[in-house]
mmCIF file of C-alpha atoms in Angstrom:
data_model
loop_
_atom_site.group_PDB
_atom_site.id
_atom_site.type_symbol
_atom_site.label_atom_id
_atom_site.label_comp_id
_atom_site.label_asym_id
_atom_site.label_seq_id
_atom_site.Cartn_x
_atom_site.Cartn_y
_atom_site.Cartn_z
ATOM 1 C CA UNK X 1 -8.836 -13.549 8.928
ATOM 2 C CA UNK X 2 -6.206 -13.576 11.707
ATOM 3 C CA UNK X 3 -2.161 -13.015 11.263
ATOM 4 C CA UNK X 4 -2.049 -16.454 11.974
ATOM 5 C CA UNK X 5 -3.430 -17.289 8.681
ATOM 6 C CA UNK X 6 -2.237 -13.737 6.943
ATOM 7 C CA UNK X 7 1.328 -15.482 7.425
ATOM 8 C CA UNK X 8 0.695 -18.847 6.135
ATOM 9 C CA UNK X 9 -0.732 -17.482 2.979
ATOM 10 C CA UNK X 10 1.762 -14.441 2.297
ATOM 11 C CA UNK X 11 4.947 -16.365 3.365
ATOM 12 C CA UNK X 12 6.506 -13.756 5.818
ATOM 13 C CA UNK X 13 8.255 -14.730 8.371
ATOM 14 C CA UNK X 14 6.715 -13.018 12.104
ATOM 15 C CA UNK X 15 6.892 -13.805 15.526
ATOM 16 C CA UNK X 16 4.190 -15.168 17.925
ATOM 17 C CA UNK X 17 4.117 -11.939 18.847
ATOM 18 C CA UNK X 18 4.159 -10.271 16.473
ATOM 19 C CA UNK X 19 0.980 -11.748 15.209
ATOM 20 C CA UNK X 20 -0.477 -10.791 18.464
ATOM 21 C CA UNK X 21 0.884 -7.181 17.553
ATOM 22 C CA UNK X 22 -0.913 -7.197 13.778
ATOM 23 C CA UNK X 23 -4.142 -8.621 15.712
ATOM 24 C CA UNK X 24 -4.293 -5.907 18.521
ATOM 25 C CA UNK X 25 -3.589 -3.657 15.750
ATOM 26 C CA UNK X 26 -6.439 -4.676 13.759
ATOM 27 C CA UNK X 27 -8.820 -4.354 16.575
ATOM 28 C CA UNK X 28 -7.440 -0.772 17.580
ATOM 29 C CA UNK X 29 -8.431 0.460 14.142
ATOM 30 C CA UNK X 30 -11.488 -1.046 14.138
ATOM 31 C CA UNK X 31 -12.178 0.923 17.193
ATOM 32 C CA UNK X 32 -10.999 4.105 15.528
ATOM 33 C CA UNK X 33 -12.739 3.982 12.269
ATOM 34 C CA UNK X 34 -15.836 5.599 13.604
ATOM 35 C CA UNK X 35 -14.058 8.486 14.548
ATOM 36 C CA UNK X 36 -12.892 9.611 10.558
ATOM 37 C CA UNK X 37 -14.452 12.561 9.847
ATOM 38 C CA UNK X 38 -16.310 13.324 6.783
ATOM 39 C CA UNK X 39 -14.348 12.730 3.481
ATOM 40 C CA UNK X 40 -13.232 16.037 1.632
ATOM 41 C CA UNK X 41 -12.179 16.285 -2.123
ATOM 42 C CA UNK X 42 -8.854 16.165 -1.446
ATOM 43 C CA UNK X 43 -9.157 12.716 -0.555
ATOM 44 C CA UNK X 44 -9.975 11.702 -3.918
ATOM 45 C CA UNK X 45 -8.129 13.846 -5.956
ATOM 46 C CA UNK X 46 -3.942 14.153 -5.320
ATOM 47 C CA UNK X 47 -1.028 15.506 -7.237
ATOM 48 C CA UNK X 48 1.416 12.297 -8.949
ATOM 49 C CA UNK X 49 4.481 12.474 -10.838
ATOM 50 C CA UNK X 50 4.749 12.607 -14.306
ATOM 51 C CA UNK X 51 5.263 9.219 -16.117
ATOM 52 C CA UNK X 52 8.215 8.684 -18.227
ATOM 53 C CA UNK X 53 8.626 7.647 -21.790
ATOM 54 C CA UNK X 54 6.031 4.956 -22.713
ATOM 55 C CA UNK X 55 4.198 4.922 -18.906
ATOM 56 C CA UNK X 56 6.363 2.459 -17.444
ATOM 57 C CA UNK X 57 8.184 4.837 -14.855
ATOM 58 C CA UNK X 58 7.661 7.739 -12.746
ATOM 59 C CA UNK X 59 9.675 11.105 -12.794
ATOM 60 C CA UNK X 60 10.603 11.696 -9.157
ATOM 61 C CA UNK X 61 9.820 15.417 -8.203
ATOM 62 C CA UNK X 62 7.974 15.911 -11.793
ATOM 63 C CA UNK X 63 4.414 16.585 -10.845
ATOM 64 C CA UNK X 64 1.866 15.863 -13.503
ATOM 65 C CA UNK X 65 -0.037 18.965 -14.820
ATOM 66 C CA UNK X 66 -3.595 16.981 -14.149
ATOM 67 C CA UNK X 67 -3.946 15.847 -10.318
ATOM 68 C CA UNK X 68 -5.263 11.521 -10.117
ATOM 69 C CA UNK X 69 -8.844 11.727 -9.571
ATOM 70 C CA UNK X 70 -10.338 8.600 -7.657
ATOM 71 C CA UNK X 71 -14.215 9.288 -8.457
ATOM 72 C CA UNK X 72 -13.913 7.534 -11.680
ATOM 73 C CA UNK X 73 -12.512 4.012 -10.670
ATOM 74 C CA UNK X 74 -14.335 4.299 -7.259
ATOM 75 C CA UNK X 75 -17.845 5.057 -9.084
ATOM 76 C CA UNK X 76 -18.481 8.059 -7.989
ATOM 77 C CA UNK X 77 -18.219 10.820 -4.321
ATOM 78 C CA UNK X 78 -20.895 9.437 -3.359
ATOM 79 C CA UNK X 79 -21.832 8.719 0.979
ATOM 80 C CA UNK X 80 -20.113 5.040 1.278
ATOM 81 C CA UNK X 81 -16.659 5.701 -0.847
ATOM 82 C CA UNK X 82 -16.800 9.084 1.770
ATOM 83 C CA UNK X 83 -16.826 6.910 4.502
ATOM 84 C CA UNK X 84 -14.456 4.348 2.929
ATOM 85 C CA UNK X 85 -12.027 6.957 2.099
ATOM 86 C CA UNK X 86 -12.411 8.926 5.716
ATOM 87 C CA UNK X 87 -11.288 5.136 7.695
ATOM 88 C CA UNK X 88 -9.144 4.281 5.230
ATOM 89 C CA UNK X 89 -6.726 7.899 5.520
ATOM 90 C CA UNK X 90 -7.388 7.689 9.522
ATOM 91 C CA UNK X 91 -6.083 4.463 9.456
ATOM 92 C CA UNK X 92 -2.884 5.317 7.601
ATOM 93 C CA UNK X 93 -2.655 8.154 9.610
ATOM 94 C CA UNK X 94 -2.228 6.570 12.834
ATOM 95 C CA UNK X 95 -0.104 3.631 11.643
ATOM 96 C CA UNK X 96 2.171 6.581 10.192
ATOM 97 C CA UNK X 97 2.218 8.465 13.442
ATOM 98 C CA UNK X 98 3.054 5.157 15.391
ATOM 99 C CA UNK X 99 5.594 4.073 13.371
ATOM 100 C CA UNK X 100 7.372 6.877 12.146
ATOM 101 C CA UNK X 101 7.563 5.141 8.491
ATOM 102 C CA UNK X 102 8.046 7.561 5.413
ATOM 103 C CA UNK X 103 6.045 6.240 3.196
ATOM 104 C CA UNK X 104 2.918 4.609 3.589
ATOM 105 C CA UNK X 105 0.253 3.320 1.048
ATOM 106 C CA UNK X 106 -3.047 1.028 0.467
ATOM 107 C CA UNK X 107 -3.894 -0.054 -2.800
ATOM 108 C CA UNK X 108 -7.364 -1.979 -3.800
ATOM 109 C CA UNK X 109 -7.675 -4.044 -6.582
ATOM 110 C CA UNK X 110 -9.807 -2.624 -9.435
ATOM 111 C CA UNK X 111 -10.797 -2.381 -13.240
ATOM 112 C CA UNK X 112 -10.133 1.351 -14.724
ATOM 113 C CA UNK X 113 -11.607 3.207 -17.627
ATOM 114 C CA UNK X 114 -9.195 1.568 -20.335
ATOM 115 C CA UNK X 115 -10.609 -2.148 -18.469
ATOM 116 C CA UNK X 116 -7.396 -3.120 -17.096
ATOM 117 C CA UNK X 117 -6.650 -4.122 -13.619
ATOM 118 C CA UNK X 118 -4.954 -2.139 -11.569
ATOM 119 C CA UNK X 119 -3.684 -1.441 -8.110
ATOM 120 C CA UNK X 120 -4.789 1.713 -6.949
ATOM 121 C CA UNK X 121 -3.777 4.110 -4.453
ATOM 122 C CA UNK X 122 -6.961 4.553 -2.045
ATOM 123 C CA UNK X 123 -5.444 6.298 0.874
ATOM 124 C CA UNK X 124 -1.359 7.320 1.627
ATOM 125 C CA UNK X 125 0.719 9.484 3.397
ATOM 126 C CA UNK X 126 4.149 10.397 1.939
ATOM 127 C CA UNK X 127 5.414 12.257 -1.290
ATOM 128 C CA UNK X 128 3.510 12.232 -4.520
ATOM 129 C CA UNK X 129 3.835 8.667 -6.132
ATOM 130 C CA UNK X 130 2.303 6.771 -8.878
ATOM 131 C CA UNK X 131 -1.508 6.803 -8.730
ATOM 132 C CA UNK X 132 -2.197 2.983 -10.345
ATOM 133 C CA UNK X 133 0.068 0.355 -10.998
ATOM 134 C CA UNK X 134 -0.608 -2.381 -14.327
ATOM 135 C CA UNK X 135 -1.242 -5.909 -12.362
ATOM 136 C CA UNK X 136 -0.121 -8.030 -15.157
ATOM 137 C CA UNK X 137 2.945 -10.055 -15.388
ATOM 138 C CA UNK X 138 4.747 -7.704 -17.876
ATOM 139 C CA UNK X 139 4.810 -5.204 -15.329
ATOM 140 C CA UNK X 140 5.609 -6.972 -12.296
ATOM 141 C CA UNK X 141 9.125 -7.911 -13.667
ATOM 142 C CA UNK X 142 10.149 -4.332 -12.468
ATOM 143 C CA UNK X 143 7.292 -3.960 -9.737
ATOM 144 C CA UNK X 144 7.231 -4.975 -6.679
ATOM 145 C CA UNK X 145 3.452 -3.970 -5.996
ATOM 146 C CA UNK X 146 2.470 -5.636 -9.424
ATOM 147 C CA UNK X 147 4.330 -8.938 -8.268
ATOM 148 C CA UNK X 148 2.557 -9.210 -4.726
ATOM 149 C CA UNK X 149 -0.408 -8.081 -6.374
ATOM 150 C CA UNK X 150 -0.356 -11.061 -8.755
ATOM 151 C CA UNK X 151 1.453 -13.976 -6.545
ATOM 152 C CA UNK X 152 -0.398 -13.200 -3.322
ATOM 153 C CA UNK X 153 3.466 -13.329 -1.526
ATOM 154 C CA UNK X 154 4.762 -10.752 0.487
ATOM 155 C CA UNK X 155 7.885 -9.019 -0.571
ATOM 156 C CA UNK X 156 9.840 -7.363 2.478
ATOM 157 C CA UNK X 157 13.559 -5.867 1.213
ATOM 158 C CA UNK X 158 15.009 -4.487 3.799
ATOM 159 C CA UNK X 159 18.185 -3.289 1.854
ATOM 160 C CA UNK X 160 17.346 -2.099 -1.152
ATOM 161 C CA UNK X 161 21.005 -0.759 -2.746
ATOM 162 C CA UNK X 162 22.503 -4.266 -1.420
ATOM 163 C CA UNK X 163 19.038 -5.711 -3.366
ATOM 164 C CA UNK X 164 19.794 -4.371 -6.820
ATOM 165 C CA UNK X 165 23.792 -4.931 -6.413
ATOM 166 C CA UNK X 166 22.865 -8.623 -6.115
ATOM 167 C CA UNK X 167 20.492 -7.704 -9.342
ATOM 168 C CA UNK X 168 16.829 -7.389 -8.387
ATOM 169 C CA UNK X 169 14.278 -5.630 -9.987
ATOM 170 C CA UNK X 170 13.238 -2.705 -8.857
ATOM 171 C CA UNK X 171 10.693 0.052 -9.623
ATOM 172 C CA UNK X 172 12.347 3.145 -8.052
ATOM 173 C CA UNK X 173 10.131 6.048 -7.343
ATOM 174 C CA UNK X 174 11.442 7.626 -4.437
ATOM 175 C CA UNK X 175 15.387 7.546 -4.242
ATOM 176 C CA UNK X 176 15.920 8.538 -0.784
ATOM 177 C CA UNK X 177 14.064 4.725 -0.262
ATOM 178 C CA UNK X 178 16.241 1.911 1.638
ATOM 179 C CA UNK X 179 13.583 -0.315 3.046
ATOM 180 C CA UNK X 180 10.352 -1.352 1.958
ATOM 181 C CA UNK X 181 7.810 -3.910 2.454
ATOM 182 C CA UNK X 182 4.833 -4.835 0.190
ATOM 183 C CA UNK X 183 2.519 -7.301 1.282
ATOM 184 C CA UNK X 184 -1.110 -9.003 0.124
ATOM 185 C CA UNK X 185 -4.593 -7.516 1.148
ATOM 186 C CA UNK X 186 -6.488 -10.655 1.440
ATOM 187 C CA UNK X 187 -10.215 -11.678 1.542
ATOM 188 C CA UNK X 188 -11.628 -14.179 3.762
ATOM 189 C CA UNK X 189 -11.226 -16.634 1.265
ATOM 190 C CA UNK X 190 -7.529 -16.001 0.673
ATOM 191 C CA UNK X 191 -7.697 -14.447 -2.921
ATOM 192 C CA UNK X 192 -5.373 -11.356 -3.311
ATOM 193 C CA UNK X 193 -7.608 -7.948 -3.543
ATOM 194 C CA UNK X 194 -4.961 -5.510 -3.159
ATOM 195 C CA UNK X 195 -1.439 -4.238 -1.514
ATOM 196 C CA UNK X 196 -0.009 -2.296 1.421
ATOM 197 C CA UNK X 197 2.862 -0.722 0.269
ATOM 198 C CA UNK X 198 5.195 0.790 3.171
ATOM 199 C CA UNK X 199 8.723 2.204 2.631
ATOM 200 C CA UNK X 200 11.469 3.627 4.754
ATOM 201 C CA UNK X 201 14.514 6.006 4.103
ATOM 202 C CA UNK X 202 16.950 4.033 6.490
ATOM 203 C CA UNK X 203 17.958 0.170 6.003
ATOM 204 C CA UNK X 204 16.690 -2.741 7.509
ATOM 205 C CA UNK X 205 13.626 -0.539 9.476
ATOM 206 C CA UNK X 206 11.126 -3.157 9.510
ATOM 207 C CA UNK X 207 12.002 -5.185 12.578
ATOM 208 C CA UNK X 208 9.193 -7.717 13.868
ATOM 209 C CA UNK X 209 7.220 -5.529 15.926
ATOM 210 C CA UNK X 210 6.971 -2.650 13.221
ATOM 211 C CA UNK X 211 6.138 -5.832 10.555
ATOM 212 C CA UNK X 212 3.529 -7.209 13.329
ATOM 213 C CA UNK X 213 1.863 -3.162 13.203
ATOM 214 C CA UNK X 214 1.840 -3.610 9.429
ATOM 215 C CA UNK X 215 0.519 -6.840 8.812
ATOM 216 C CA UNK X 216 -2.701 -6.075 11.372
ATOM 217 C CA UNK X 217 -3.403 -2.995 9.027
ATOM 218 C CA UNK X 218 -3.358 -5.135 5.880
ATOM 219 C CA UNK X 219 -5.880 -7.491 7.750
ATOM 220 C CA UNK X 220 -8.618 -4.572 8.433
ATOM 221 C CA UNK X 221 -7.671 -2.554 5.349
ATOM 222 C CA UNK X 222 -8.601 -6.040 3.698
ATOM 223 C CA UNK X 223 -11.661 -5.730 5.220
ATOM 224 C CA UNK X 224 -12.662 -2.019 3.755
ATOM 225 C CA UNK X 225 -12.691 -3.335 0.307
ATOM 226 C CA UNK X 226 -15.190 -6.382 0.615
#
């Protein structure tokens, strides 16, 4: 898939060059995958916050006692999901680096040990955050991951204290968050198979070059996961 179709489905408005940005962007990691080194533990295993009453939220700078282990919904350490997980964190490395963002995130699609769907979080850099996120509709009214996760549209707020004056939903995990953008993972076929999840501690950050950078990572994260 190119950004020229990535836009059409996900409804986000981007620049003809900017879509030339998320496709050089794409080929650039494709070029750097090769060069992730071996996966260690710590790749599938992180610290998250503690939830709050009943699941629903996360209590910012509350670390849970137990760390979120990946093995489980990944099936297993085993050599491919060390080779996933090793291009997947060099990828979100260098879009970090480049972009200076404080938050980054990718988040597959999958079923976990209770067989619910979730969005998971395969590969970030950033503070501790939630580990999976509920993709069903009860959840997405104060999600935004859930809601791209389900509809397939991107979801770019690039105020979010003017967004919840004006009374949108919104799942707050990290306060010091002003900007953030969530957008589809798509395979070739156009079904939604995921998230990236990006978020920045100053307003109005994600101009159309930085959105062009992001959108060319969803297209070869998309790829990782099919």
């Amino acid at each position: 898939m190119n950004a020229e179709r990535y836009i059409e489905l996900s409804g986000l408005t981007l620049s003809a060059q900017g879509q030339a940005i998320a496709n050089k962007t794409a080929e650039a990691l494709d070029a750097l995958a090769p060069l992730a080194g071996g996966t260690e533990l710590a790749h599938y295993v992180f610290k998250v916050p503690e939830l709050g009453e009943g699941g629903a939220c996360s209590l910012f700078g509350q670390l849970a006692d137990e760390p979120y282990d990946l093995r489980p919904i990944l099936g297993g350490k085993n050599a491919d999901n060390d080779a996933l997980l090793a291009r997947l964190n060099a990828a979100v490395a260098h879009i970090t680096a480049q972009t200076q963002v404080d938050w980054l995130g990718l988040y597959p699609a999958k079923t976990n040990a209770d067989g619910d769907k979730v969005l998971v979080k395969a590969a970030y850099r950033g503070a501790p955050s939630r580990a999976e996120f509920p993709l069903n509709a009860q959840f997405a009214t104060i999600s935004n991951n859930a809601t791209v996760g389900l509809t397939g549209k991107g979801r770019l707020i690039q105020d979010v204290a003017g967004y919840l004056k004006e009374g949108g939903e919104y799942y707050t995990c990290d306060p010091k968050v002003q900007a953030e953008l969530c957008i589809p993972l798509y395979n070739d076929s156009g079904d939604t198979i995921g998230i990236l999840d990006a978020e920045a501690f100053s307003p109005h950050y994600f101009d159309d070059h930085k959105l062009g950078i992001f959108v060319g990572l969803a297209l070869w994260a998309a790829r990782q996961f099919v």
